[in-house]
Tab-separated table of C-alpha atoms and ligand atoms in Angstrom:
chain	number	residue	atom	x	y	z
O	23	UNK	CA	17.995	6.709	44.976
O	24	UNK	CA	16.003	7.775	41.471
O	25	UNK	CA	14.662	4.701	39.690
O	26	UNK	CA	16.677	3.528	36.854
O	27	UNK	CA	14.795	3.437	33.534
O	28	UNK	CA	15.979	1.721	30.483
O	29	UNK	CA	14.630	2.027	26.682
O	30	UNK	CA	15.351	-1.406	24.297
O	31	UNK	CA	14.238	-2.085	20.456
O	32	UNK	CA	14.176	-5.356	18.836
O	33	UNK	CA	12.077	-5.300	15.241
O	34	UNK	CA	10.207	-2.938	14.873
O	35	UNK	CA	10.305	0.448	13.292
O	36	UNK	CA	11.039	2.382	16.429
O	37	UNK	CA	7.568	4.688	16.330
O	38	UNK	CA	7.242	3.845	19.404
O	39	UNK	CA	10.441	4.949	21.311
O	40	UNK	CA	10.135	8.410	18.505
O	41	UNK	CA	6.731	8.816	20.450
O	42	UNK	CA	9.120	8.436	23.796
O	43	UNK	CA	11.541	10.961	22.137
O	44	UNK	CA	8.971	13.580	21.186
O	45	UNK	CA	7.414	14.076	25.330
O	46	UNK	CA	11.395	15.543	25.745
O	47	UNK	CA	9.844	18.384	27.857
O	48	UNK	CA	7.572	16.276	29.526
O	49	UNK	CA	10.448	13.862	30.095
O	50	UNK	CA	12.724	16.596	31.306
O	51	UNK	CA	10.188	17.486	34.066
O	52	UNK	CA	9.983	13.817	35.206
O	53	UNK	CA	14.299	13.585	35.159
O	54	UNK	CA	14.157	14.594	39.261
O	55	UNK	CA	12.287	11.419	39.644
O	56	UNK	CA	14.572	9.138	37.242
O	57	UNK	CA	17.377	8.279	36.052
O	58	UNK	CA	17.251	7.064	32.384
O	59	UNK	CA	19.934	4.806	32.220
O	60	UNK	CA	20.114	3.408	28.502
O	61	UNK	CA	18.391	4.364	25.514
O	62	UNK	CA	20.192	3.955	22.113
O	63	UNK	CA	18.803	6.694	20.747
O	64	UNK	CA	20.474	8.959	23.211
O	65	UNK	CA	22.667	6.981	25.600
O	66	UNK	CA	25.515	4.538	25.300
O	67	UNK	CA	25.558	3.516	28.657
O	68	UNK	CA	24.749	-0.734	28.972
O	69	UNK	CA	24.802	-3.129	31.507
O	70	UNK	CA	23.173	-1.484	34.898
O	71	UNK	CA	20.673	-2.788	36.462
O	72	UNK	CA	17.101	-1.759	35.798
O	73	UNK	CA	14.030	-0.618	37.608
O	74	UNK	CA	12.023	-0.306	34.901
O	75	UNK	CA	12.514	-1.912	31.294
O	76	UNK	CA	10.471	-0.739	28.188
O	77	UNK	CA	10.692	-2.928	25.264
O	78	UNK	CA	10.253	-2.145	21.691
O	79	UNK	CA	9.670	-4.955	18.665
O	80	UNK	CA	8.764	-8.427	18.572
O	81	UNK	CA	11.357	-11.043	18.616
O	82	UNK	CA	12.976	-13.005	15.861
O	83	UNK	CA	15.585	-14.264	15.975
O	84	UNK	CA	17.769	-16.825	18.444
O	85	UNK	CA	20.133	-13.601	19.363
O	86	UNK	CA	17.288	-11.362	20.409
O	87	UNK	CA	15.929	-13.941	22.764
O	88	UNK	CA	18.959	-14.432	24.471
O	89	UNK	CA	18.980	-10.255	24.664
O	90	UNK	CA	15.690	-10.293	25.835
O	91	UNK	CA	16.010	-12.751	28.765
O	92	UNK	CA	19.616	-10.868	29.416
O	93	UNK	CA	16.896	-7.928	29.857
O	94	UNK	CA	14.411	-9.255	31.935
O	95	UNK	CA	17.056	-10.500	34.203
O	96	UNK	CA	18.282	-7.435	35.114
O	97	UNK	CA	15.079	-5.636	35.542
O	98	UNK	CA	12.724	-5.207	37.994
O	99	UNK	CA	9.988	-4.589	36.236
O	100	UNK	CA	9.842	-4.924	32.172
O	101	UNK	CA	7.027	-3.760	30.028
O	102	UNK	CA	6.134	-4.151	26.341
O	103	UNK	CA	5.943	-0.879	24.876
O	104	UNK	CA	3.630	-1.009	21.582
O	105	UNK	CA	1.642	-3.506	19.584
O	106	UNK	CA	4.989	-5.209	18.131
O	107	UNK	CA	6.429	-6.078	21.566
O	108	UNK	CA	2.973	-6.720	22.737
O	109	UNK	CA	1.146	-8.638	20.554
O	110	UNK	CA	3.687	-8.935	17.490
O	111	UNK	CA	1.682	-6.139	15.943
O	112	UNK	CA	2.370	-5.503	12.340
O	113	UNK	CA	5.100	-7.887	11.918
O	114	UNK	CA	2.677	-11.152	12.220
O	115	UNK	CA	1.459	-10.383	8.799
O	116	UNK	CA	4.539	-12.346	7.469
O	117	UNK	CA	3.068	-15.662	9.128
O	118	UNK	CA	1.659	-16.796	6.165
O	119	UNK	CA	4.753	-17.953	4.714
O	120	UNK	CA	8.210	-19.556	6.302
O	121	UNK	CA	10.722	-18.346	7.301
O	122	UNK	CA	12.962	-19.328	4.375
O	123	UNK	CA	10.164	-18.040	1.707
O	124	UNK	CA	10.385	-14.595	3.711
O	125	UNK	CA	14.439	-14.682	3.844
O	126	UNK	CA	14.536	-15.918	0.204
O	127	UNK	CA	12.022	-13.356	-0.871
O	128	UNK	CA	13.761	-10.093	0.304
O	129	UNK	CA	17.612	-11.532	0.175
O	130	UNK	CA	17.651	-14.256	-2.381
O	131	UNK	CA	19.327	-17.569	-2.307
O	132	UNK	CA	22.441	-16.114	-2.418
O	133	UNK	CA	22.560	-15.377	1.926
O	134	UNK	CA	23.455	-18.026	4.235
O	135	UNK	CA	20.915	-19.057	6.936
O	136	UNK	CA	20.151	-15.893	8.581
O	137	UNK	CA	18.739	-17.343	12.032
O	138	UNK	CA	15.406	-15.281	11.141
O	139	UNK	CA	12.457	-17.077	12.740
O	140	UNK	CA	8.853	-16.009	12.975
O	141	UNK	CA	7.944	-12.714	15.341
O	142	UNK	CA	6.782	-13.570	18.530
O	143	UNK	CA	5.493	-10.698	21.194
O	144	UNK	CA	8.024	-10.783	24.299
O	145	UNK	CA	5.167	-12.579	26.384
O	146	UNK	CA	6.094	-15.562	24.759
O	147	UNK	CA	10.089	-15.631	26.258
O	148	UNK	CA	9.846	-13.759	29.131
O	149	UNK	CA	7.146	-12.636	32.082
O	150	UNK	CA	5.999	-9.114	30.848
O	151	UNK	CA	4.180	-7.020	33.856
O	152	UNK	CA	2.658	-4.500	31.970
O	153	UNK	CA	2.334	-2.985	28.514
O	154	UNK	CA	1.895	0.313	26.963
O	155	UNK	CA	-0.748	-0.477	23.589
O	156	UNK	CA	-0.721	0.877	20.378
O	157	UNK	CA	0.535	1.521	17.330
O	158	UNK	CA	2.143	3.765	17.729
O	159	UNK	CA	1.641	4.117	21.620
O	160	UNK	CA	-0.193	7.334	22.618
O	161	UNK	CA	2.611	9.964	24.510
O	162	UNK	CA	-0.199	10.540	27.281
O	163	UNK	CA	-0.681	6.952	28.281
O	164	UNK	CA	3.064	6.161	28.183
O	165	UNK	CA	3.431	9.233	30.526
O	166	UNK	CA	0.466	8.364	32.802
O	167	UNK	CA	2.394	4.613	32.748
O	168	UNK	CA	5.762	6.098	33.484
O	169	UNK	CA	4.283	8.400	36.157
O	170	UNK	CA	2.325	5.527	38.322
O	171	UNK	CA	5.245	3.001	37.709
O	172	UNK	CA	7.442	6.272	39.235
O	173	UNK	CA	5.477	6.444	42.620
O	174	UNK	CA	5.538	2.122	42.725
O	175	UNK	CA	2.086	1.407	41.854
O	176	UNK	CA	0.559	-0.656	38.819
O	177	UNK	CA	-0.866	1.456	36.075
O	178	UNK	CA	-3.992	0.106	35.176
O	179	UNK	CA	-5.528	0.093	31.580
O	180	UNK	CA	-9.134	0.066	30.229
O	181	UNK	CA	-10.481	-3.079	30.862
O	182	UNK	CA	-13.384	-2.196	28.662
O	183	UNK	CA	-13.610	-1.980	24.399
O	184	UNK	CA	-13.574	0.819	21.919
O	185	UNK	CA	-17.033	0.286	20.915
O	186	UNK	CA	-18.331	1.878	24.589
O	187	UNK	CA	-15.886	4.890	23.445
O	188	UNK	CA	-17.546	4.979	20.496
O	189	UNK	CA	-21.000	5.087	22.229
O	190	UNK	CA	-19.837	8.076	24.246
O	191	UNK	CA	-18.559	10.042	21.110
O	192	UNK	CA	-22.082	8.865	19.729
O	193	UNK	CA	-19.944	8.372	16.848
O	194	UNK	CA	-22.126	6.289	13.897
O	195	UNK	CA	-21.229	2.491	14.201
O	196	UNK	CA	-18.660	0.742	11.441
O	197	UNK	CA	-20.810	-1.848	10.691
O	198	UNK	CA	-24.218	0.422	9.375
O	199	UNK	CA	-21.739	0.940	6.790
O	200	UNK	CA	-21.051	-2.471	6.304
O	201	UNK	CA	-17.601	-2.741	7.299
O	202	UNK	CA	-15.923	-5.253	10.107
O	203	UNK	CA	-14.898	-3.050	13.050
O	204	UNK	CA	-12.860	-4.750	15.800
O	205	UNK	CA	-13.923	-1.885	18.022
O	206	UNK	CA	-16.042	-4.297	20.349
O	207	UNK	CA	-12.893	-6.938	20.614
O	208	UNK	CA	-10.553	-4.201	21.315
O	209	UNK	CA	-8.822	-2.553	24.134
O	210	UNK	CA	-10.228	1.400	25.121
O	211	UNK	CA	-7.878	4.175	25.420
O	212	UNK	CA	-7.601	6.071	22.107
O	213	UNK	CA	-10.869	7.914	22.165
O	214	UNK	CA	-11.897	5.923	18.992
O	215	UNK	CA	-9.279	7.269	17.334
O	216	UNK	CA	-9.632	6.043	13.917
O	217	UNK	CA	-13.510	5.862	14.256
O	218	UNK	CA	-13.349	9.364	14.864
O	219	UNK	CA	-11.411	9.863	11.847
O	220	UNK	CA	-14.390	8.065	9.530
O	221	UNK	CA	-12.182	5.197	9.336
O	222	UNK	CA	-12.825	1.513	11.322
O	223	UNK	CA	-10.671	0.389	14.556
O	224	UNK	CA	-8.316	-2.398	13.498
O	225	UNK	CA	-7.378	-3.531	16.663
O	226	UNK	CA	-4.032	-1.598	17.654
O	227	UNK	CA	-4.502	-1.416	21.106
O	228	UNK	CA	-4.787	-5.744	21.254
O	229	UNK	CA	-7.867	-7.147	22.975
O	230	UNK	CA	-9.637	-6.169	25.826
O	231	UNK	CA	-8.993	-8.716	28.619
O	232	UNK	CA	-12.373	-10.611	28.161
O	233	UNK	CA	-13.576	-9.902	24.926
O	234	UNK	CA	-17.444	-11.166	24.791
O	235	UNK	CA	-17.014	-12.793	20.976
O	236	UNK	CA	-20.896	-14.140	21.692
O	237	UNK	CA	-22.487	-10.877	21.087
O	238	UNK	CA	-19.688	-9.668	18.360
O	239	UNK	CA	-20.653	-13.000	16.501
O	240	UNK	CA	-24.024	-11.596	16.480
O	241	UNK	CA	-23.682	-8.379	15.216
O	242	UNK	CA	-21.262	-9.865	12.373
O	243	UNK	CA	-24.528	-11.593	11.111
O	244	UNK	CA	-26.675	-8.839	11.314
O	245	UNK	CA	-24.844	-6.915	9.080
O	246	UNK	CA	-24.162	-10.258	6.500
O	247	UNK	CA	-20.222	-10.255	7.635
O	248	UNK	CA	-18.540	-13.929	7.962
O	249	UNK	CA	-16.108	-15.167	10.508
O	250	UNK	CA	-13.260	-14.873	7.682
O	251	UNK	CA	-13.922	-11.082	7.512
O	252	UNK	CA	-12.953	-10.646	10.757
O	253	UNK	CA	-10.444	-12.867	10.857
O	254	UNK	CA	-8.837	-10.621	8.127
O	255	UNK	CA	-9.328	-7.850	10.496
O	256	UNK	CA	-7.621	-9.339	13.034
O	257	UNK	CA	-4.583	-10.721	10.732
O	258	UNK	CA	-3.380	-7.390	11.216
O	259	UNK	CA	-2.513	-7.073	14.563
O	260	UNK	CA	-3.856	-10.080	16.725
O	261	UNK	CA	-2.892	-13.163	14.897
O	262	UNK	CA	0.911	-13.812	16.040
O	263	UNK	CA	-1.115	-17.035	17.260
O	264	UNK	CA	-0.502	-16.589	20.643
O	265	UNK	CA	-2.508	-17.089	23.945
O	266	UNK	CA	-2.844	-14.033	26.075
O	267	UNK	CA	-2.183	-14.322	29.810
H	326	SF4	S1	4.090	-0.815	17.435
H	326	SF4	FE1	3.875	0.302	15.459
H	326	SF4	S2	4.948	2.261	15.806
H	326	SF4	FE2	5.598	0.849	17.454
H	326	SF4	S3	7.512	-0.104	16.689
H	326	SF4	FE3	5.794	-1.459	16.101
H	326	SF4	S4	5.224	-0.793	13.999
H	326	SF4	FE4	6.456	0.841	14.909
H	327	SF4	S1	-9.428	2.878	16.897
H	327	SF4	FE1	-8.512	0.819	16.997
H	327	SF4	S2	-6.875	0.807	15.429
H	327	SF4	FE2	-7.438	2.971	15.843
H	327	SF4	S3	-6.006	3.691	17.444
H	327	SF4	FE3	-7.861	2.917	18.503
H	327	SF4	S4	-7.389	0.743	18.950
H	327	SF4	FE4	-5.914	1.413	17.380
């Protein structure tokens, strides 16, 4: 029988199931292997269960936790598919304030209590088993993912940082120019994508498995660059103040 794959968005702006949506002809050559059996951009079908979950979007609310662990428990294997669902992503930037200054802020006063409640990456309600990084995710990797997790065996990611992508590009380093890179923190994949593109890595892909903050500390100094500069940097996407398994 063909694995049964299912597609699921919480909050989030759904880049990363468009990415999914945009490999159709790649997907169409994997469809002997699978059988996708929910995705609400294209399917209605609900309820089945699962082989393989991908998740979209943090969580934030008490309903989508309740979703989410409805989820889990009817899949085999469930895996966060971009920063959002990974590592809260974007959506952590609203940490700063609470949750009623954020609901009051875009609704008013005039809304009852909306349940909202902080983001939190899917990690934090449920056992994740894998992820697919990125913000967007790149269609390649989620492909490669889809493809090992299709013949039963654990994809494996890049256990090393940016920076040593960087190094092979012999691309010029961020911080001659002054600027905090998180390219040593975070994890490889994207060929330095941004780097590349004469702009700094802001940590999309979340951080490598060990980062080595020692040596990172260092090179902040060297170039006169404090431990709130990067902490800026990481606001973006690695500050949902969560501990990574
Ligand atoms: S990770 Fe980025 S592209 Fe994907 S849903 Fe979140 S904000 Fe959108
Ligand atoms: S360089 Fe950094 S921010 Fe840019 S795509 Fe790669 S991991 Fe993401």
């Amino acid at each position: 029988m063909k694995p049964k794959v299912g597609f699921f968005d919480f909050t989030g702006c759904e880049g990363c199931q468009l990415t999914v949506l945009n490999l159709e002809r790649e997907l169409l050559d994997l469809v002997e292997l699978m059988e996708i059996v929910e995705f609400r951009e294209i399917s209605s079908d609900q309820g089945e269960a699962l082989d393989i979950a991908f998740v979209e979007g943090s969580i934030c609310s008490s309903a989508e936790i309740r979703r989410l662990k409805a989820i889990r428990a009817r899949s085999r294997q469930l895996f966060a598919l971009g920063a959002c669902a990974d590592t809260t992503g974007i959506n952590a930037l609203c940490t700063d304030r609470t949750p009623e200054q954020l609901v009051g802020e875009v609704y008013g006063t005039a809304v009852g209590d909306l349940r909202y409640r902080h983001p939190r990456p899917l990690e934090a309600f449920v056992k994740v088993d894998g992820r697919v990084p990125g913000c967007p995710i790149d269609g390649r990797e989620f492909l490669a993912i889809l493809q090992s997790l299709l013949i039963d065996r654990m994809p494996e990611l890049p256990t090393y940082a940016v920076c040593a992508e960087c190094k092979l590009l012999e691309l010029p380093c961020t911080f001659e120019r002054g600027v905090v890179c998180l390219g040593p923190l975070t994890r490889a994949g994207c060929d330095a994508h941004c780097i590349a593109e004469g702009d700094r890595c802001r940590g999309c892909r979340g951080q490598v498995d060990a980062p080595r903050s020692g040596p990172y500390y260092r090179i902040l100094e060297e170039h006169g660059l404090s431990e709130e500069d990067i902490l800026n940097e990481l606001r973006i996407f690695n500050l949902s103040g969560e501990k990574r398994g």
